[in-house]
Structures are given as structure tokens and as C-alpha cells.
Amino acid sequence: EKHYGRDHVYVDYDMFMRAMDADRVVVEKGDMLLLHTAFTVEVMAMSKKPTDRIHAMCCVLDGRDEKLLQWISDSGISALIADNYGVEAVPARPGKGDKHPALPLHHHCLFKLGLNLGEIWWLHDLAMWLRKAGRSRFLLTAPPLRLPGAVGSPATPVATV
């Protein structure tokens, strides 16, 4: 939100790096990377009466950007978490050729890397606190429910600053 506002913007590798550089964010192997887009703030402001804007608001990662996917692979992060409902654009930009994954970032992270994704997390309060404190690092615990063989599980995240 801080860098690209609340309009629907596809964030590619170069845009992502500029935002991280501007905020002096350092990502290390094993980190869980959280992305604040203000999507959940917008949803809550709709007071249970969503408008069509819900399908095209706030920034999303461009899952078709090969450089971004490669950075995710090389970064060694253990989870990629956002306050929107897909981390990437849903639906994704059209792919090249006849066969391509509908959600390329999901395909890359979940199936190729075994990397956990977190969606629709309330990050606003944490993001505002970190911004005010000039920080980007904190301890995050987010144990999922024990559901062997399940496709997904709600987490109970707690950030300690």
C-alpha cells in the first residue's frame, strides 16, 4: 500500500525490489515474508456489503514474472504471506502458449518449492506499527491446525515486536 496505493497494480520483480529497497527490507533464508497491501482494510470498510471493486483493488504480485518467481526460489523464504486473497493476481495475466498454470505463483511456490502461502491475513496494525518504528523485522509464530493431507489450514499468527 505504501508504495503502490490501493489501486489494482500487478507488482513485478523490479517494482518489488524498489519497494523493498525503499523500506530497507533485508530478506534472509528462512524468513516468512509478509506483504501489506491494505486489501483487508478495504474489505472491512465495505461493512459486509462488498462492491465489484473487491475483485480489482490493491496490489498483487505478478505471478507471470519469471524474475520474481526466480527471486522467490533464490531467497530461501519459508513462507509468503499477504493480506489479499491470493498473494498473486486472481486471475493471473494470460500465459504464453496453450498450457500454463492458472495461478503461476501458487504453482511455483506450492508445487515446485513446497513454500507455504498465507492469504487474507490482517496485517494493517502490524504494518503501521513497524512503519512508525522504522522497522521491518519481528518474530512471527503462525502454527496451522494439524490437518494431515488437507489442502489448507487456518493459522493463528502472532507477531512479537
Coordinates of C-alpha atoms in Angstrom, one line a residue:
E1 CA 0.0 0.0 0.0
K2 CA 2.8 2.4 1.0
H3 CA 4.4 2.3 -2.5
Y4 CA 1.6 1.4 -4.9
G5 CA -1.6 2.7 -3.2
R6 CA -4.9 0.8 -3.2
D7 CA -5.4 0.6 -6.9
H8 CA -5.1 -2.8 -8.6
V9 CA -1.4 -3.0 -9.6
Y10 CA 0.5 -6.0 -10.8
V11 CA 3.8 -5.9 -9.0
D12 CA 6.7 -7.3 -11.0
Y13 CA 10.2 -8.1 -9.8
D14 CA 11.6 -4.6 -10.4
M15 CA 8.7 -2.9 -8.6
F16 CA 9.1 -5.4 -5.8
M17 CA 12.8 -4.7 -5.4
R18 CA 12.2 -0.9 -5.5
A19 CA 9.7 -1.2 -2.6
M20 CA 12.0 -3.4 -0.6
D21 CA 15.0 -1.2 -1.2
A22 CA 13.0 2.0 -0.3
D23 CA 12.0 0.4 3.0
R24 CA 15.5 -1.1 3.6
V25 CA 14.0 -4.6 3.9
V26 CA 16.5 -7.4 4.2
V27 CA 15.2 -10.9 3.5
E28 CA 17.2 -13.8 4.8
K29 CA 16.9 -17.5 4.3
G30 CA 14.1 -19.0 6.4
D31 CA 12.2 -15.7 6.8
M32 CA 8.5 -15.5 6.4
L33 CA 7.8 -12.6 4.1
L34 CA 4.6 -10.6 4.8
L35 CA 3.2 -8.2 2.3
H36 CA 0.8 -5.4 3.3
T37 CA -1.5 -4.2 0.5
A38 CA -4.4 -2.9 2.6
F39 CA -6.8 -5.3 0.9
T40 CA -8.3 -6.4 4.2
V41 CA -8.7 -2.8 5.3
E42 CA -10.7 -2.1 2.1
V43 CA -12.8 -5.3 2.7
M44 CA -13.6 -4.3 6.3
A45 CA -14.6 -0.8 5.1
M46 CA -17.2 -2.4 2.9
S47 CA -19.1 -3.4 6.1
K48 CA -20.2 -6.8 4.8
K49 CA -21.5 -5.2 1.5
P50 CA -18.8 -5.9 -1.0
T51 CA -18.7 -3.9 -4.2
D52 CA -17.3 -5.0 -7.6
R53 CA -14.1 -3.2 -6.6
I54 CA -13.3 -6.2 -4.4
H55 CA -12.2 -8.1 -7.5
A56 CA -9.7 -5.4 -8.6
M57 CA -8.2 -3.5 -5.7
C58 CA -4.8 -3.2 -4.1
C59 CA -1.5 -4.5 -5.4
V60 CA -0.8 -8.2 -6.2
L61 CA 2.3 -10.0 -7.2
D62 CA 2.6 -10.7 -10.9
G63 CA 2.9 -14.5 -10.9
R64 CA 3.8 -14.5 -14.6
D65 CA 7.0 -12.5 -13.9
E66 CA 9.8 -15.1 -14.3
K67 CA 12.3 -12.8 -12.5
L68 CA 10.0 -12.6 -9.5
L69 CA 9.5 -16.3 -9.4
Q70 CA 13.3 -16.9 -9.6
W71 CA 13.8 -14.4 -6.7
I72 CA 11.3 -16.3 -4.6
S73 CA 13.3 -19.5 -5.3
D74 CA 16.6 -18.0 -4.6
S75 CA 15.5 -16.0 -1.5
G76 CA 15.1 -19.1 0.7
I77 CA 12.0 -17.7 2.4
S78 CA 9.9 -20.2 4.3
A79 CA 6.5 -18.6 3.7
L80 CA 5.0 -15.9 1.5
I81 CA 2.0 -14.1 3.2
A82 CA -0.2 -11.3 2.2
D83 CA -3.4 -9.6 3.3
N84 CA -5.1 -10.2 0.0
Y85 CA -6.9 -13.3 -1.2
G86 CA -4.3 -14.8 -3.5
V87 CA -0.9 -13.1 -2.9
E88 CA -0.8 -13.0 -6.7
A89 CA -3.4 -11.7 -9.1
V90 CA -6.5 -13.8 -9.3
P91 CA -7.0 -14.5 -12.1
A92 CA -3.4 -14.2 -13.3
R93 CA -2.4 -12.4 -16.5
P94 CA -2.9 -14.6 -19.6
G95 CA 0.0 -17.1 -20.0
K96 CA 2.1 -17.8 -23.1
G97 CA 1.1 -20.8 -25.2
D98 CA -1.7 -23.3 -24.7
K99 CA -0.7 -24.8 -21.4
H100 CA 0.1 -22.7 -18.4
P101 CA -0.9 -22.7 -14.7
A102 CA -4.0 -20.6 -13.9
L103 CA -2.2 -19.4 -10.7
P104 CA 1.5 -19.4 -11.6
L105 CA 2.8 -18.1 -8.3
H106 CA 0.8 -20.8 -6.4
H107 CA 2.1 -23.4 -8.8
H108 CA 5.7 -22.2 -8.4
C109 CA 5.5 -21.9 -4.6
L110 CA 3.3 -24.8 -3.5
F111 CA 4.2 -27.5 -6.1
K112 CA 7.7 -26.7 -7.2
L113 CA 9.1 -25.3 -3.9
G114 CA 6.9 -26.6 -1.2
L115 CA 6.7 -23.0 0.1
N116 CA 3.7 -22.1 2.3
L117 CA 1.4 -19.3 1.2
G118 CA -0.7 -17.2 3.6
E119 CA -3.7 -15.3 2.4
I120 CA -6.2 -12.8 3.9
W121 CA -4.1 -12.1 7.0
W122 CA -4.9 -8.9 9.0
L123 CA -1.5 -7.1 8.7
H124 CA -2.6 -3.5 8.9
D125 CA -1.9 -2.9 12.6
L126 CA 1.4 -4.6 12.4
A127 CA 2.4 -2.7 9.2
M128 CA 1.5 0.6 10.7
W129 CA 3.4 -0.1 13.9
L130 CA 6.5 -1.2 12.0
R131 CA 6.3 1.8 9.7
K132 CA 6.1 4.2 12.7
A133 CA 9.0 2.4 14.5
G134 CA 11.1 2.3 11.3
R135 CA 11.4 -1.4 11.4
S136 CA 10.6 -4.4 9.2
R137 CA 11.7 -7.3 11.4
F138 CA 9.8 -9.1 14.1
L139 CA 9.2 -12.6 15.5
L140 CA 6.2 -14.4 13.8
T141 CA 4.7 -17.6 15.0
A142 CA 1.9 -19.0 12.9
P143 CA 1.0 -22.6 13.7
P144 CA -1.5 -24.2 11.3
L145 CA -4.1 -26.6 12.5
R146 CA -2.9 -30.2 12.5
L147 CA -4.8 -31.5 9.4
P148 CA -2.6 -34.1 7.6
G149 CA -3.5 -34.4 4.0
A150 CA -5.6 -31.2 4.0
V151 CA -5.2 -28.6 1.2
G152 CA -5.1 -25.7 3.5
S153 CA -5.4 -24.7 7.1
P154 CA -6.2 -21.6 9.1
A155 CA -3.2 -20.3 11.0
T156 CA -3.2 -18.4 14.3
P157 CA -0.4 -15.9 13.7
V158 CA 1.1 -13.8 16.4
A159 CA 3.7 -11.1 15.8
T160 CA 6.1 -10.1 18.6
V161 CA 7.8 -6.8 18.1

